[in-house]
């Protein structure tokens, strides 16, 4: 099975995991629209896609997923140009890292605004046309394994947004299925990308007054581990999951014990009850 005749829209599609997803969908005959706010990433990605022979299968648009008015006009444009999109990949996200006791409102607004708000805006802007065109389709939301376990570092705001994305996807799945739209949530572990540069996605008004300036500076120097997963491999997993309408896409097994411990700790704190839903 392929995506022939289908149009996909991938936010944060110009780098890292998003670009891996773009390649996998384009290789399987989709037409893919990359939506990203970094124009340098867009031009680099378009060059790479052209030299991979995928130039005819992709287009790129500049979009900040936190900008609701811009997202609404982008949705109108996708409707006019393609009769609506078929596959929505809400993948744009930012690393937001710092001690919770140092967090200020700008840090919350930046982290939740992109990592949760960007997904919300994608659904609000794009789902109406995906339902109206009647062809069915699929939504992929990028969360993280940080949504399922406490990871090392200072990730409270990041994990809160990602946990919301995981729960959102689980809870919306039945309603979307009723309209012929599948849903998947991608929970990656460590993947090679440019996420350490996420401070560059932070708008000036949310940079001012941030309590995370020092930790974001440290994050920007972080070396990407050579053993981290290739984003192209993640892209292939996502393309497979869409075709199989698989809910969970879990890239790494390293946190399985911690995931189990968490589930068991929740159950251990739960009263025994005869009546079960
Ligand atoms: P990346 O930084 O390489 O790619 C993210 C892209 O999203 C960038 O091109 C960036 O410009 C774009 N972006 C950021 N904010 C945006 C906005 N407001 N509007 C439009 N575009 C925006 O990072 P990566 O790692 O590929 O991240 C993709 C997703 O995967 C994110 O949601 C991230 O949280 C998630 N993730 C990444 C992991 C990793 O190890 N790399 C692990 C778990 C989750």
GROMACS .gro file of N, CA and C in nm, residues 12-150:
model
  417
   12UNK      N    1   0.712   2.120   1.133
   12UNK     CA    2   0.850   2.092   1.174
   12UNK      C    3   0.914   1.994   1.077
   13UNK      N    4   0.868   1.996   0.952
   13UNK     CA    5   0.910   1.896   0.853
   13UNK      C    6   1.043   1.926   0.786
   14UNK      N    7   1.105   2.039   0.824
   14UNK     CA    8   1.229   2.077   0.756
   14UNK      C    9   1.354   2.027   0.826
   15UNK      N   10   1.338   1.952   0.936
   15UNK     CA   11   1.455   1.908   1.012
   15UNK      C   12   1.423   1.781   1.090
   16UNK      N   13   1.527   1.707   1.124
   16UNK     CA   14   1.516   1.598   1.219
   16UNK      C   15   1.407   1.496   1.186
   17UNK      N   16   1.328   1.465   1.288
   17UNK     CA   17   1.225   1.362   1.276
   17UNK      C   18   1.121   1.399   1.169
   18UNK      N   19   1.082   1.526   1.168
   18UNK     CA   20   0.984   1.571   1.069
   18UNK      C   21   1.033   1.545   0.927
   19UNK      N   22   1.160   1.577   0.903
   19UNK     CA   23   1.217   1.555   0.770
   19UNK      C   24   1.224   1.405   0.738
   20UNK      N   25   1.253   1.325   0.839
   20UNK     CA   26   1.252   1.179   0.819
   20UNK      C   27   1.113   1.131   0.777
   21UNK      N   28   1.010   1.188   0.838
   21UNK     CA   29   0.872   1.151   0.803
   21UNK      C   30   0.839   1.198   0.661
   22UNK      N   31   0.882   1.320   0.629
   22UNK     CA   32   0.860   1.374   0.493
   22UNK      C   33   0.918   1.278   0.389
   23UNK      N   34   1.043   1.236   0.412
   23UNK     CA   35   1.109   1.147   0.314
   23UNK      C   36   1.034   1.016   0.300
   24UNK      N   37   0.995   0.958   0.414
   24UNK     CA   38   0.929   0.826   0.408
   24UNK      C   39   0.795   0.836   0.334
   25UNK      N   40   0.720   0.944   0.358
   25UNK     CA   41   0.590   0.958   0.291
   25UNK      C   42   0.609   0.986   0.143
   26UNK      N   43   0.708   1.072   0.110
   26UNK     CA   44   0.732   1.104  -0.031
   26UNK      C   45   0.780   0.980  -0.107
   27UNK      N   46   0.865   0.900  -0.042
   27UNK     CA   47   0.912   0.776  -0.107
   27UNK      C   48   0.798   0.681  -0.135
   28UNK      N   49   0.692   0.691  -0.052
   28UNK     CA   50   0.575   0.603  -0.074
   28UNK      C   51   0.465   0.678  -0.149
   29UNK      N   52   0.507   0.772  -0.234
   29UNK     CA   53   0.419   0.835  -0.334
   29UNK      C   54   0.322   0.940  -0.284
   30UNK      N   55   0.339   0.988  -0.160
   30UNK     CA   56   0.256   1.101  -0.117
   30UNK      C   57   0.312   1.229  -0.177
   31UNK      N   58   0.228   1.333  -0.188
   31UNK     CA   59   0.278   1.468  -0.208
   31UNK      C   60   0.284   1.531  -0.069
   32UNK      N   61   0.401   1.584  -0.031
   32UNK     CA   62   0.419   1.628   0.107
   32UNK      C   63   0.448   1.778   0.114
   33UNK      N   64   0.368   1.847   0.194
   33UNK     CA   65   0.392   1.988   0.221
   33UNK      C   66   0.463   2.000   0.355
   34UNK      N   67   0.584   2.056   0.349
   34UNK     CA   68   0.663   2.081   0.470
   34UNK      C   69   0.621   2.216   0.525
   35UNK      N   70   0.586   2.221   0.654
   35UNK     CA   71   0.554   2.350   0.717
   35UNK      C   72   0.652   2.372   0.831
   36UNK      N   73   0.727   2.479   0.825
   36UNK     CA   74   0.829   2.504   0.928
   36UNK      C   75   0.849   2.654   0.941
   37UNK      N   76   0.898   2.697   1.058
   37UNK     CA   77   0.922   2.840   1.077
   37UNK      C   78   1.067   2.878   1.049
   38UNK      N   79   1.154   2.779   1.033
   38UNK     CA   80   1.296   2.814   1.005
   38UNK      C   81   1.324   2.802   0.856
   39UNK      N   82   1.344   2.919   0.792
   39UNK     CA   83   1.362   2.920   0.647
   39UNK      C   84   1.497   2.858   0.608
   40UNK      N   85   1.597   2.865   0.697
   40UNK     CA   86   1.725   2.801   0.664
   40UNK      C   87   1.708   2.649   0.662
   41UNK      N   88   1.629   2.596   0.756
   41UNK     CA   89   1.600   2.453   0.754
   41UNK      C   90   1.524   2.415   0.627
   42UNK      N   91   1.429   2.501   0.588
   42UNK     CA   92   1.348   2.471   0.468
   42UNK      C   93   1.438   2.463   0.345
   43UNK      N   94   1.527   2.561   0.326
   43UNK     CA   95   1.606   2.556   0.202
   43UNK      C   96   1.704   2.439   0.203
   44UNK      N   97   1.759   2.408   0.320
   44UNK     CA   98   1.849   2.292   0.328
   44UNK      C   99   1.772   2.161   0.300
   45UNK      N  100   1.652   2.151   0.357
   45UNK     CA  101   1.572   2.029   0.338
   45UNK      C  102   1.533   2.012   0.192
   46UNK      N  103   1.492   2.123   0.127
   46UNK     CA  104   1.450   2.112  -0.013
   46UNK      C  105   1.566   2.067  -0.101
   47UNK      N  106   1.685   2.116  -0.069
   47UNK     CA  107   1.804   2.073  -0.146
   47UNK      C  108   1.829   1.924  -0.127
   48UNK      N  109   1.824   1.880  -0.001
   48UNK     CA  110   1.848   1.738   0.028
   48UNK      C  111   1.743   1.650  -0.040
   49UNK      N  112   1.618   1.694  -0.037
   49UNK     CA  113   1.511   1.615  -0.099
   49UNK      C  114   1.529   1.610  -0.250
   50UNK      N  115   1.571   1.723  -0.309
   50UNK     CA  116   1.593   1.726  -0.454
   50UNK      C  117   1.705   1.630  -0.491
   51UNK      N  118   1.814   1.629  -0.412
   51UNK     CA  119   1.923   1.538  -0.450
   51UNK      C  120   1.890   1.393  -0.419
   52UNK      N  121   1.788   1.369  -0.336
   52UNK     CA  122   1.741   1.231  -0.315
   52UNK      C  123   1.637   1.192  -0.420
   53UNK      N  124   1.615   1.280  -0.519
   53UNK     CA  125   1.519   1.248  -0.626
   53UNK      C  126   1.374   1.267  -0.584
   54UNK      N  127   1.350   1.339  -0.474
   54UNK     CA  128   1.213   1.356  -0.424
   54UNK      C  129   1.161   1.499  -0.445
   55UNK      N  130   1.237   1.578  -0.522
   55UNK     CA  131   1.204   1.720  -0.538
   55UNK      C  132   1.062   1.745  -0.590
   56UNK      N  133   1.014   1.657  -0.678
   56UNK     CA  134   0.881   1.677  -0.738
   56UNK      C  135   0.768   1.640  -0.642
   57UNK      N  136   0.803   1.572  -0.534
   57UNK     CA  137   0.700   1.520  -0.443
   57UNK      C  138   0.681   1.607  -0.320
   58UNK      N  139   0.753   1.720  -0.314
   58UNK     CA  140   0.745   1.802  -0.194
   58UNK      C  141   0.730   1.950  -0.227
   59UNK      N  142   0.671   2.023  -0.133
   59UNK     CA  143   0.667   2.169  -0.137
   59UNK      C  144   0.688   2.215   0.007
   60UNK      N  145   0.720   2.343   0.024
   60UNK     CA  146   0.742   2.391   0.160
   60UNK      C  147   0.672   2.525   0.180
   61UNK      N  148   0.621   2.543   0.300
   61UNK     CA  149   0.558   2.670   0.338
   61UNK      C  150   0.615   2.713   0.472
   62UNK      N  151   0.618   2.846   0.491
   62UNK     CA  152   0.664   2.899   0.618
   62UNK      C  153   0.543   2.913   0.710
   63UNK      N  154   0.551   2.852   0.826
   63UNK     CA  155   0.439   2.859   0.922
   63UNK      C  156   0.493   2.846   1.064
   64UNK      N  157   0.445   2.931   1.151
   64UNK     CA  158   0.468   2.915   1.295
   64UNK      C  159   0.339   2.853   1.350
   65UNK      N  160   0.349   2.732   1.401
   65UNK     CA  161   0.227   2.659   1.442
   65UNK      C  162   0.157   2.724   1.562
   66UNK      N  163   0.222   2.819   1.627
   66UNK     CA  164   0.154   2.888   1.738
   66UNK      C  165   0.069   3.006   1.688
   67UNK      N  166   0.080   3.038   1.560
   67UNK     CA  167   0.009   3.153   1.502
   67UNK      C  168  -0.124   3.104   1.444
   68UNK      N  169  -0.232   3.124   1.520
   68UNK     CA  170  -0.361   3.067   1.479
   68UNK      C  171  -0.414   3.129   1.352
   69UNK      N  172  -0.395   3.260   1.336
   69UNK     CA  173  -0.446   3.326   1.214
   69UNK      C  174  -0.371   3.273   1.092
   70UNK      N  175  -0.239   3.259   1.105
   70UNK     CA  176  -0.160   3.208   0.992
   70UNK      C  177  -0.199   3.063   0.961
   71UNK      N  178  -0.228   2.983   1.066
   71UNK     CA  179  -0.266   2.844   1.045
   71UNK      C  180  -0.401   2.837   0.972
   72UNK      N  181  -0.494   2.927   1.009
   72UNK     CA  182  -0.625   2.928   0.943
   72UNK      C  183  -0.610   2.962   0.795
   73UNK      N  184  -0.525   3.058   0.762
   73UNK     CA  185  -0.511   3.090   0.619
   73UNK      C  186  -0.434   2.981   0.546
   74UNK      N  187  -0.344   2.914   0.616
   74UNK     CA  188  -0.275   2.798   0.555
   74UNK      C  189  -0.376   2.686   0.524
   75UNK      N  190  -0.469   2.666   0.615
   75UNK     CA  191  -0.571   2.563   0.591
   75UNK      C  192  -0.654   2.597   0.467
   76UNK      N  193  -0.691   2.724   0.452
   76UNK     CA  194  -0.766   2.765   0.333
   76UNK      C  195  -0.684   2.739   0.207
   77UNK      N  196  -0.554   2.769   0.216
   77UNK     CA  197  -0.466   2.748   0.100
   77UNK      C  198  -0.456   2.599   0.063
   78UNK      N  199  -0.445   2.513   0.163
   78UNK     CA  200  -0.437   2.368   0.137
   78UNK      C  201  -0.568   2.318   0.075
   79UNK      N  202  -0.678   2.378   0.119
   79UNK     CA  203  -0.809   2.342   0.064
   79UNK      C  204  -0.818   2.381  -0.083
   80UNK      N  205  -0.774   2.504  -0.113
   80UNK     CA  206  -0.780   2.552  -0.252
   80UNK      C  207  -0.685   2.475  -0.342
   81UNK      N  208  -0.562   2.449  -0.293
   81UNK     CA  209  -0.461   2.390  -0.381
   81UNK      C  210  -0.474   2.238  -0.394
   82UNK      N  211  -0.520   2.172  -0.289
   82UNK     CA  212  -0.519   2.025  -0.291
   82UNK      C  213  -0.656   1.964  -0.262
   83UNK      N  214  -0.759   2.048  -0.248
   83UNK     CA  215  -0.888   1.995  -0.206
   83UNK      C  216  -0.878   1.937  -0.066
   84UNK      N  217  -0.792   1.996   0.014
   84UNK     CA  218  -0.774   1.950   0.153
   84UNK      C  219  -0.663   1.848   0.163
   85UNK      N  220  -0.606   1.837   0.284
   85UNK     CA  221  -0.497   1.742   0.305
   85UNK      C  222  -0.552   1.608   0.354
   86UNK      N  223  -0.472   1.503   0.339
   86UNK     CA  224  -0.514   1.368   0.380
   86UNK      C  225  -0.444   1.322   0.508
   87UNK      N  226  -0.318   1.362   0.520
   87UNK     CA  227  -0.239   1.319   0.636
   87UNK      C  228  -0.184   1.443   0.706
   88UNK      N  229  -0.218   1.460   0.833
   88UNK     CA  230  -0.169   1.573   0.912
   88UNK      C  231  -0.069   1.520   1.013
   89UNK      N  232   0.054   1.571   1.007
   89UNK     CA  233   0.155   1.529   1.105
   89UNK      C  234   0.192   1.650   1.192
   90UNK      N  235   0.138   1.652   1.313
   90UNK     CA  236   0.165   1.760   1.409
   90UNK      C  237   0.294   1.726   1.481
   91UNK      N  238   0.406   1.763   1.419
   91UNK     CA  239   0.536   1.720   1.470
   91UNK      C  240   0.622   1.834   1.525
   92UNK      N  241   0.595   1.958   1.486
   92UNK     CA  242   0.680   2.069   1.531
   92UNK      C  243   0.686   2.069   1.683
   93UNK      N  244   0.805   2.080   1.736
   93UNK     CA  245   0.820   2.080   1.882
   93UNK      C  246   0.952   2.142   1.919
   94UNK      N  247   0.964   2.181   2.044
   94UNK     CA  248   1.086   2.245   2.091
   94UNK      C  249   1.133   2.180   2.221
   95UNK      N  250   1.265   2.174   2.236
   95UNK     CA  251   1.322   2.135   2.363
   95UNK      C  252   1.310   2.255   2.456
   96UNK      N  253   1.248   2.235   2.571
   96UNK     CA  254   1.240   2.344   2.668
   96UNK      C  255   1.285   2.282   2.800
   97UNK      N  256   1.399   2.327   2.847
   97UNK     CA  257   1.464   2.255   2.955
   97UNK      C  258   1.517   2.353   3.059
   98UNK      N  259   1.482   2.327   3.184
   98UNK     CA  260   1.533   2.412   3.291
   98UNK      C  261   1.468   2.372   3.422
   99UNK      N  262   1.532   2.406   3.535
   99UNK     CA  263   1.477   2.372   3.667
   99UNK      C  264   1.340   2.437   3.685
  100UNK      N  265   1.242   2.358   3.728
  100UNK     CA  266   1.105   2.407   3.738
  100UNK      C  267   1.096   2.528   3.831
  101UNK      N  268   1.183   2.532   3.934
  101UNK     CA  269   1.176   2.645   4.028
  101UNK      C  270   1.228   2.774   3.967
  102UNK      N  271   1.293   2.762   3.850
  102UNK     CA  272   1.339   2.882   3.780
  102UNK      C  273   1.246   2.922   3.666
  103UNK      N  274   1.143   2.841   3.642
  103UNK     CA  275   1.055   2.867   3.527
  103UNK      C  276   0.976   2.996   3.548
  104UNK      N  277   0.961   3.070   3.440
  104UNK     CA  278   0.876   3.190   3.442
  104UNK      C  279   0.762   3.168   3.343
  105UNK      N  280   0.662   3.257   3.344
  105UNK     CA  281   0.552   3.241   3.249
  105UNK      C  282   0.599   3.231   3.103
  106UNK      N  283   0.697   3.310   3.062
  106UNK     CA  284   0.744   3.294   2.922
  106UNK      C  285   0.793   3.152   2.892
  107UNK      N  286   0.853   3.085   2.992
  107UNK     CA  287   0.900   2.947   2.969
  107UNK      C  288   0.782   2.852   2.952
  108UNK      N  289   0.681   2.867   3.038
  108UNK     CA  290   0.560   2.785   3.022
  108UNK      C  291   0.492   2.814   2.887
  109UNK      N  292   0.482   2.942   2.856
  109UNK     CA  293   0.409   2.978   2.733
  109UNK      C  294   0.482   2.928   2.608
  110UNK      N  295   0.614   2.934   2.611
  110UNK     CA  296   0.690   2.884   2.496
  110UNK      C  297   0.676   2.732   2.486
  111UNK      N  298   0.703   2.662   2.595
  111UNK     CA  299   0.703   2.515   2.592
  111UNK      C  300   0.566   2.458   2.559
  112UNK      N  301   0.465   2.500   2.634
  112UNK     CA  302   0.331   2.447   2.609
  112UNK      C  303   0.272   2.505   2.481
  113UNK      N  304   0.310   2.628   2.449
  113UNK     CA  305   0.255   2.694   2.329
  113UNK      C  306   0.290   2.618   2.202
  114UNK      N  307   0.414   2.572   2.191
  114UNK     CA  308   0.454   2.497   2.071
  114UNK      C  309   0.415   2.349   2.087
  115UNK      N  310   0.460   2.288   2.197
  115UNK     CA  311   0.451   2.142   2.206
  115UNK      C  312   0.308   2.090   2.223
  116UNK      N  313   0.223   2.166   2.290
  116UNK     CA  314   0.081   2.129   2.300
  116UNK      C  315  -0.005   2.219   2.210
  117UNK      N  316   0.016   2.350   2.221
  117UNK     CA  317  -0.066   2.445   2.144
  117UNK      C  318  -0.053   2.423   1.993
  118UNK      N  319   0.066   2.388   1.947
  118UNK     CA  320   0.085   2.365   1.804
  118UNK      C  321   0.002   2.248   1.753
  119UNK      N  322  -0.013   2.146   1.838
  119UNK     CA  323  -0.096   2.030   1.801
  119UNK      C  324  -0.244   2.071   1.802
  120UNK      N  325  -0.283   2.144   1.906
  120UNK     CA  326  -0.421   2.193   1.915
  120UNK      C  327  -0.455   2.274   1.790
  121UNK      N  328  -0.365   2.365   1.753
  121UNK     CA  329  -0.393   2.452   1.639
  121UNK      C  330  -0.399   2.372   1.509
  122UNK      N  331  -0.316   2.271   1.497
  122UNK     CA  332  -0.321   2.185   1.377
  122UNK      C  333  -0.455   2.115   1.366
  123UNK      N  334  -0.503   2.063   1.478
  123UNK     CA  335  -0.633   1.993   1.476
  123UNK      C  336  -0.745   2.090   1.444
  124UNK      N  337  -0.746   2.206   1.511
  124UNK     CA  338  -0.855   2.302   1.490
  124UNK      C  339  -0.856   2.354   1.347
  125UNK      N  340  -0.738   2.378   1.292
  125UNK     CA  341  -0.731   2.437   1.158
  125UNK      C  342  -0.759   2.335   1.049
  126UNK      N  343  -0.709   2.213   1.065
  126UNK     CA  344  -0.706   2.118   0.954
  126UNK      C  345  -0.814   2.010   0.958
  127UNK      N  346  -0.862   1.974   1.077
  127UNK     CA  347  -0.959   1.863   1.082
  127UNK      C  348  -1.089   1.892   1.006
  128UNK      N  349  -1.142   2.015   1.011
  128UNK     CA  350  -1.269   2.039   0.939
  128UNK      C  351  -1.260   2.002   0.790
  129UNK      N  352  -1.149   2.039   0.724
  129UNK     CA  353  -1.139   2.008   0.581
  129UNK      C  354  -1.115   1.858   0.560
  130UNK      N  355  -1.045   1.794   0.655
  130UNK     CA  356  -1.020   1.649   0.639
  130UNK      C  357  -1.151   1.572   0.652
  131UNK      N  358  -1.242   1.625   0.733
  131UNK     CA  359  -1.373   1.561   0.747
  131UNK      C  360  -1.460   1.595   0.625
  132UNK      N  361  -1.456   1.724   0.585
  132UNK     CA  362  -1.544   1.770   0.477
  132UNK      C  363  -1.514   1.701   0.344
  133UNK      N  364  -1.387   1.675   0.312
  133UNK     CA  365  -1.360   1.619   0.179
  133UNK      C  366  -1.402   1.472   0.168
  134UNK      N  367  -1.421   1.407   0.282
  134UNK     CA  368  -1.481   1.274   0.280
  134UNK      C  369  -1.391   1.161   0.236
  135UNK      N  370  -1.262   1.188   0.213
  135UNK     CA  371  -1.171   1.081   0.169
  135UNK      C  372  -1.113   1.003   0.286
  136UNK      N  373  -1.142   1.047   0.408
  136UNK     CA  374  -1.076   0.988   0.523
  136UNK      C  375  -0.935   1.040   0.533
  137UNK      N  376  -0.856   0.985   0.622
  137UNK     CA  377  -0.719   1.035   0.635
  137UNK      C  378  -0.657   0.989   0.764
  138UNK      N  379  -0.554   1.061   0.808
  138UNK     CA  380  -0.481   1.019   0.927
  138UNK      C  381  -0.416   1.139   0.994
  139UNK      N  382  -0.412   1.136   1.127
  139UNK     CA  383  -0.341   1.238   1.205
  139UNK      C  384  -0.232   1.169   1.287
  140UNK      N  385  -0.110   1.222   1.277
  140UNK     CA  386   0.000   1.176   1.363
  140UNK      C  387   0.039   1.293   1.454
  141UNK      N  388   0.047   1.269   1.583
  141UNK     CA  389   0.096   1.370   1.677
  141UNK      C  390   0.228   1.323   1.735
  142UNK      N  391   0.328   1.409   1.735
  142UNK     CA  392   0.457   1.372   1.794
  142UNK      C  393   0.459   1.408   1.942
  143UNK      N  394   0.465   1.306   2.027
  143UNK     CA  395   0.485   1.326   2.171
  143UNK      C  396   0.630   1.294   2.201
  144UNK      N  397   0.657   1.209   2.297
  144UNK     CA  398   0.793   1.172   2.335
  144UNK      C  399   0.784   1.059   2.438
  145UNK      N  400   0.889   0.981   2.451
  145UNK     CA  401   0.891   0.885   2.563
  145UNK      C  402   0.895   0.960   2.697
  146UNK      N  403   0.932   1.089   2.693
  146UNK     CA  404   0.926   1.172   2.814
  146UNK      C  405   0.782   1.190   2.862
  147UNK      N  406   0.685   1.154   2.778
  147UNK     CA  407   0.544   1.157   2.821
  147UNK      C  408   0.510   1.039   2.910
  148UNK      N  409   0.594   0.937   2.911
  148UNK     CA  410   0.560   0.812   2.980
  148UNK      C  411   0.645   0.784   3.103
  149UNK      N  412   0.762   0.845   3.112
  149UNK     CA  413   0.851   0.823   3.228
  149UNK      C  414   0.922   0.954   3.261
  150UNK      N  415   0.974   0.963   3.384
  150UNK     CA  416   1.054   1.080   3.419
  150UNK      C  417   1.195   1.058   3.366
   0.00000   0.00000   0.00000
